[in-house]
mmCIF file of C-alpha atoms in Angstrom:
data_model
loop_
_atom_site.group_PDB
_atom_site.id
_atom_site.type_symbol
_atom_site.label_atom_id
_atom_site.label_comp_id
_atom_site.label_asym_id
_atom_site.label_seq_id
_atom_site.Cartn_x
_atom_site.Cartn_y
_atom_site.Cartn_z
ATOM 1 C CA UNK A 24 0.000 0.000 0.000
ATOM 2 C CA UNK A 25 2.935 2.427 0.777
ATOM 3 C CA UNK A 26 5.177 2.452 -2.116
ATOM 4 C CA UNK A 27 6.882 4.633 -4.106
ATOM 5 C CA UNK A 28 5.650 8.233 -3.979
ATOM 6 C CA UNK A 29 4.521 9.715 -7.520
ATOM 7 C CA UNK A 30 2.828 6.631 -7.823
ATOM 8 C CA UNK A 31 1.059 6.404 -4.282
ATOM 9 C CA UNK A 32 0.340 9.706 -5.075
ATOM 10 C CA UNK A 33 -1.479 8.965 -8.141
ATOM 11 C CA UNK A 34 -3.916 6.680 -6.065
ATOM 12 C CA UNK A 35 -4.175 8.772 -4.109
ATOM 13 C CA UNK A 36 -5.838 11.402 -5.849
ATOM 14 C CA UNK A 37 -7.689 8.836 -7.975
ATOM 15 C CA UNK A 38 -9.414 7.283 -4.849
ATOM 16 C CA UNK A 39 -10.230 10.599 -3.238
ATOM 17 C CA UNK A 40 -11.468 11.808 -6.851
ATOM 18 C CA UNK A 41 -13.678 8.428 -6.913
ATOM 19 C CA UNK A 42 -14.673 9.751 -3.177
ATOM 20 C CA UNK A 43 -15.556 13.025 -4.264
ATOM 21 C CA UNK A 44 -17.683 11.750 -7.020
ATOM 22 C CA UNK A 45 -19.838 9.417 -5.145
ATOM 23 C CA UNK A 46 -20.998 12.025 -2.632
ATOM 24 C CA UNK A 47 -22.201 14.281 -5.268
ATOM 25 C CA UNK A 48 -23.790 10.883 -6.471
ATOM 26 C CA UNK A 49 -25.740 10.648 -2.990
ATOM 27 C CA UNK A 50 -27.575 13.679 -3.958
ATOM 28 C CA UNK A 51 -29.704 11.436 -5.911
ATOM 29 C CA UNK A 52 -33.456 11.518 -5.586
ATOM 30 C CA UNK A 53 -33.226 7.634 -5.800
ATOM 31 C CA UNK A 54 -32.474 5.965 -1.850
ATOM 32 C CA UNK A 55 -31.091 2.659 -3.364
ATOM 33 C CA UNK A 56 -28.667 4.855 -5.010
ATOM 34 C CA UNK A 57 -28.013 7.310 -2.296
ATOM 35 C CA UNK A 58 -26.690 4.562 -0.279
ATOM 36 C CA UNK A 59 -24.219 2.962 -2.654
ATOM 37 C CA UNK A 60 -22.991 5.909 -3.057
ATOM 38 C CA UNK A 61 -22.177 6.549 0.050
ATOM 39 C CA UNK A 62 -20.850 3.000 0.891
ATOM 40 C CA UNK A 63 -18.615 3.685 -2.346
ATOM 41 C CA UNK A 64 -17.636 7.533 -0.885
ATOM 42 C CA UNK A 65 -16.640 5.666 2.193
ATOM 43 C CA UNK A 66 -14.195 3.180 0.107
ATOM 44 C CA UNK A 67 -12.804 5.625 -2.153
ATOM 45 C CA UNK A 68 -12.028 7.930 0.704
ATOM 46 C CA UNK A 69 -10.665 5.292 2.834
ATOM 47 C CA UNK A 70 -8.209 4.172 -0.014
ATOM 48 C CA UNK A 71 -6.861 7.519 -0.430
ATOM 49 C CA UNK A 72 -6.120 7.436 3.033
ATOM 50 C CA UNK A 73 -4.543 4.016 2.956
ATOM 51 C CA UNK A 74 -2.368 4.944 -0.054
ATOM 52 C CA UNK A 75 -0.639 7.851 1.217
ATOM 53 C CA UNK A 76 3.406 7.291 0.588
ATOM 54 C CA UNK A 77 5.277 6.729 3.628
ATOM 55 C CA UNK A 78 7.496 8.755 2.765
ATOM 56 C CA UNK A 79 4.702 11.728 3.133
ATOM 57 C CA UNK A 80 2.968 10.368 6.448
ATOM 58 C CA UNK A 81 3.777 7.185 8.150
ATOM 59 C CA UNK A 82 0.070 6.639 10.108
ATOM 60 C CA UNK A 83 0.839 5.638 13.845
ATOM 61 C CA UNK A 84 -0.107 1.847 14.578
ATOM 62 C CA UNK A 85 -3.904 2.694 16.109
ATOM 63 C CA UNK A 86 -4.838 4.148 12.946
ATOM 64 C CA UNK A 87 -4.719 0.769 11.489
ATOM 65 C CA UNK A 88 -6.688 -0.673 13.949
ATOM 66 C CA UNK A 89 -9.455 2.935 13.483
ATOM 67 C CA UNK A 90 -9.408 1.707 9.597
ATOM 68 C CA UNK A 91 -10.092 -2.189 10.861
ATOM 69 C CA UNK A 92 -12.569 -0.815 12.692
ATOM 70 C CA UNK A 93 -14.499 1.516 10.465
ATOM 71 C CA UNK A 94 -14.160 -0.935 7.366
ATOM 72 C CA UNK A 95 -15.207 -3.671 9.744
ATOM 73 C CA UNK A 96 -18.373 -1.633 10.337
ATOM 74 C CA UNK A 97 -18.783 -0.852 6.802
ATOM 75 C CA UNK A 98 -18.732 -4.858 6.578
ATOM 76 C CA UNK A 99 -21.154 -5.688 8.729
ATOM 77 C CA UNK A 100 -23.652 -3.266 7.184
ATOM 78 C CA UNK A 101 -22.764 -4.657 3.543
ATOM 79 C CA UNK A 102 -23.555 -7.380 5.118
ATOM 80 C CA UNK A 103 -27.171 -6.786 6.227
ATOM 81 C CA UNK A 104 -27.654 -5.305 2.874
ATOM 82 C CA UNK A 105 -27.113 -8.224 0.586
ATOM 83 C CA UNK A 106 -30.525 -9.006 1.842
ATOM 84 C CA UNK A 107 -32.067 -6.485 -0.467
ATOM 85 C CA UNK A 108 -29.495 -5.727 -3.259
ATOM 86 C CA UNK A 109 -26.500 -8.514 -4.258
ATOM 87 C CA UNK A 110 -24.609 -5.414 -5.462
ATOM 88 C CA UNK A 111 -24.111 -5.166 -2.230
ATOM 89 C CA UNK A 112 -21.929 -8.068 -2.160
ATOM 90 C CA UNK A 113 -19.061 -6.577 -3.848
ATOM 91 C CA UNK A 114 -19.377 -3.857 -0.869
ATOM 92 C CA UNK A 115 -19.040 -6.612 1.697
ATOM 93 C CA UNK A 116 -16.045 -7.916 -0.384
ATOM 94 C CA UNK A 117 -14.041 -4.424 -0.906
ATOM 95 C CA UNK A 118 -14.976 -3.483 3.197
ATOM 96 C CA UNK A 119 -13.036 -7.184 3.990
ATOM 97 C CA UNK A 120 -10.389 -6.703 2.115
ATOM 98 C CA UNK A 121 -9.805 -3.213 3.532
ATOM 99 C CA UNK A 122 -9.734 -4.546 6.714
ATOM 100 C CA UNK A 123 -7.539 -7.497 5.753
ATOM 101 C CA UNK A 124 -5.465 -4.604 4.381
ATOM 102 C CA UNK A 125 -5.116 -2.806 7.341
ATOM 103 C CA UNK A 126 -5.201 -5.820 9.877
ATOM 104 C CA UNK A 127 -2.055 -6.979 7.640
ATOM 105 C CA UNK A 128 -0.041 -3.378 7.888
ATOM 106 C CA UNK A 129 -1.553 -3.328 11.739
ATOM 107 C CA UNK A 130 0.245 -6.747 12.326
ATOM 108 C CA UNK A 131 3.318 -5.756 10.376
ATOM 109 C CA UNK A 132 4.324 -1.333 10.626
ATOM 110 C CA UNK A 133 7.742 -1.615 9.146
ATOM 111 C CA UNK A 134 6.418 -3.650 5.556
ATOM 112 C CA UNK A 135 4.446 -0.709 4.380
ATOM 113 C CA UNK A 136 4.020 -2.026 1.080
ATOM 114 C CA UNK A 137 7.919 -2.826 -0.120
ATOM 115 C CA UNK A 138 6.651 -6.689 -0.686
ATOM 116 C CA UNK A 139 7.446 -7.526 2.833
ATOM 117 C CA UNK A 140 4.688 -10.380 2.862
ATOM 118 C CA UNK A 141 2.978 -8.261 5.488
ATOM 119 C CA UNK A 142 -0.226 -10.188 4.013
ATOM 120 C CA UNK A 143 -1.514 -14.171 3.656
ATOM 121 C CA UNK A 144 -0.734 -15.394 0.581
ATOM 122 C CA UNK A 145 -3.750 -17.847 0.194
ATOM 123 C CA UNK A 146 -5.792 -14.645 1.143
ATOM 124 C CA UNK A 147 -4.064 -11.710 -0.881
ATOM 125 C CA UNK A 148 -4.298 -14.199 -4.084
ATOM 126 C CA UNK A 149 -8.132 -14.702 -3.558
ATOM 127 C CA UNK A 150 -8.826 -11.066 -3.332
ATOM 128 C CA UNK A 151 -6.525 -10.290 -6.261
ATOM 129 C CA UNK A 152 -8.157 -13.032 -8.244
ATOM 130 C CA UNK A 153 -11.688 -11.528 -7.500
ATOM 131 C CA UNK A 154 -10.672 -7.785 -7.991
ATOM 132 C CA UNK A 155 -9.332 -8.589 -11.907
ATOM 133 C CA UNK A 156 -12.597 -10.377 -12.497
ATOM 134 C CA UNK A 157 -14.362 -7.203 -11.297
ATOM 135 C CA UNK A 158 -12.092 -4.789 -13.061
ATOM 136 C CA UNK A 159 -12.170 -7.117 -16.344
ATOM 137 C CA UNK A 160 -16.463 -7.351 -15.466
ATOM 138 C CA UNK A 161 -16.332 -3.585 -15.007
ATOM 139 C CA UNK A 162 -14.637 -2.437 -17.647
ATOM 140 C CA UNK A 163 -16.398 -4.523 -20.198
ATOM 141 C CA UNK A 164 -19.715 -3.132 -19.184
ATOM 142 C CA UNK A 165 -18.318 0.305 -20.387
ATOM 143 C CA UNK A 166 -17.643 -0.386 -23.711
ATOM 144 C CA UNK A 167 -19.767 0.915 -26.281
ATOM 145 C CA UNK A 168 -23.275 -0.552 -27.043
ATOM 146 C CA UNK A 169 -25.644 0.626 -29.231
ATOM 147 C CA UNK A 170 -26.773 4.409 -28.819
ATOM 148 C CA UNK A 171 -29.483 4.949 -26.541
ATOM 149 C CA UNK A 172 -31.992 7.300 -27.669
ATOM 150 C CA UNK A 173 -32.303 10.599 -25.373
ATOM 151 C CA UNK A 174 -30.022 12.132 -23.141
ATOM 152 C CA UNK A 175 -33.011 12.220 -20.084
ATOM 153 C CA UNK A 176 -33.638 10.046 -16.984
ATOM 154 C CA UNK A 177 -37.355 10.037 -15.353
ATOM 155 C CA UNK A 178 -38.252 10.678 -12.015
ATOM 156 C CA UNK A 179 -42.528 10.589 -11.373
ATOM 157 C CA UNK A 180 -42.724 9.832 -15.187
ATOM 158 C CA UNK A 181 -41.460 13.060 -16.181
ATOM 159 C CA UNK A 182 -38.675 13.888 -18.226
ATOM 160 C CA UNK A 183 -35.657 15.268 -16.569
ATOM 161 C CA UNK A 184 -31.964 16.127 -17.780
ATOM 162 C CA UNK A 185 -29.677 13.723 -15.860
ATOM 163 C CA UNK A 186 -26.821 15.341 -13.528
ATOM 164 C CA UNK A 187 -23.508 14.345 -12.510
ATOM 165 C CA UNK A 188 -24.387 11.760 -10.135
ATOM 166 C CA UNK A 189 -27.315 10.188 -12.127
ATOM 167 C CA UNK A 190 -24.683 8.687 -15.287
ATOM 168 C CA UNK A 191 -24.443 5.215 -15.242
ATOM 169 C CA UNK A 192 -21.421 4.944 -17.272
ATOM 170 C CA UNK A 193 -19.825 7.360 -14.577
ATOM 171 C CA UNK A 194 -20.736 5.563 -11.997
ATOM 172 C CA UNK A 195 -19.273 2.573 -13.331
ATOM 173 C CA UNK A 196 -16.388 4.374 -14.337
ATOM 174 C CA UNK A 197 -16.034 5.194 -10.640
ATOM 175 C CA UNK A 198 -16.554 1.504 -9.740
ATOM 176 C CA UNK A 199 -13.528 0.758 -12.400
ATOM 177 C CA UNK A 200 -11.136 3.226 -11.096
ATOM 178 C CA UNK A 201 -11.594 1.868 -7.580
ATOM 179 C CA UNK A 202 -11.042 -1.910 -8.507
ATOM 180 C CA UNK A 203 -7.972 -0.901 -9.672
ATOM 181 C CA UNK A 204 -7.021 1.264 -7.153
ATOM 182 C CA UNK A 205 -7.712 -1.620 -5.082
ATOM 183 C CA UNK A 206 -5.381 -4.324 -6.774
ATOM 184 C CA UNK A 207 -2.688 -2.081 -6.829
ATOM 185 C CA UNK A 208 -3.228 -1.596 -3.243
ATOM 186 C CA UNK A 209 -3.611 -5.654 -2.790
ATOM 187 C CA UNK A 210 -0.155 -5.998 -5.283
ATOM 188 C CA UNK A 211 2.136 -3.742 -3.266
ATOM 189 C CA UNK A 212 0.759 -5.380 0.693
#
């Protein structure tokens, strides 16, 4: 997670960009949506955090276990909402492995990310396996399809311009960036 700088850097302001994006998505008028957003605004933010070079800010030891906790949290209520929506799912699986992530650099300060082995193998391979299926999933679901006619969403059966946060291919865009963001965090632990 803490490699090189220009690089961690670059993450960086990719994740927090993703972050930013998703809470202008939770303006939506749609609560299904309004949620994931903010579940995603949560990750995206977190991993910004997370990827900060070392050489920039070394976090103290507790702040690993304040990121176990809050991603734990974020877990458990991914959790409770695969009852209703299995997009959830993916949210229970990117809040795990961000607190496998910072359980790992928790149990291990001085590997920040130089391929110390601070992680499980068995597990580190399983989550990189399943992030390049969602990345590959992800960014096949943004390549071009036929042209949809009309440039308007509906809300109460009436016509409306869509915004920022209401564009599915940004969203998913979003979505991409973060799987990413999150194997090259999974690579370098």
């Amino acid at each position: 997670m803490h490699g090189p700088a220009s690089p961690g850097w670059l993450l960086v302001a990719l994740c927090a960009a993703s972050g930013a994006y998703c809470l202008l998505r939770m303006r939506s008028p749609v609560e299904e949506q309004r949620r994931t957003a903010g579940a995603e605004a949560l990750m995206g933010f977190g991993m910004a955090a997370m990827a900060v070079p070392a050489a920039a800010a070394t976090p103290p030891r507790w702040a690993w276990f304040a990121y176990t906790a809050v991603f734990g949290a974020a877990a458990l209520r991914a959790l409770w909402s695969v009852r209703s929506s299995p997009h959830h799912l993916h949210h229970l699986v990117g809040a795990c492995a961000m607190v496998y992530m910072a359980a790992a650099m928790a149990a291990s300060p001085g590997h920040h990310g130089h391929g110390g082995g601070s992680g499980i193998p068995l597990v580190t391979g399983a989550l990189l396996i399943y992030f390049v299926g969602y990345v590959l999933r992800s960014g096949a679901r943004l390549l071009p399809v036929a042209a949809v006619a009309g440039g308007s969403g509906t809300l109460g059966g009436t016509p409306r311009p869509l915004g920022w946060g209401d564009r599915p291919e940004l969203s998913q865009a979003c979505r991409l960036s973060m799987g990413i963001a999150m194997l090259a965090m999974l690579v370098t632990l």
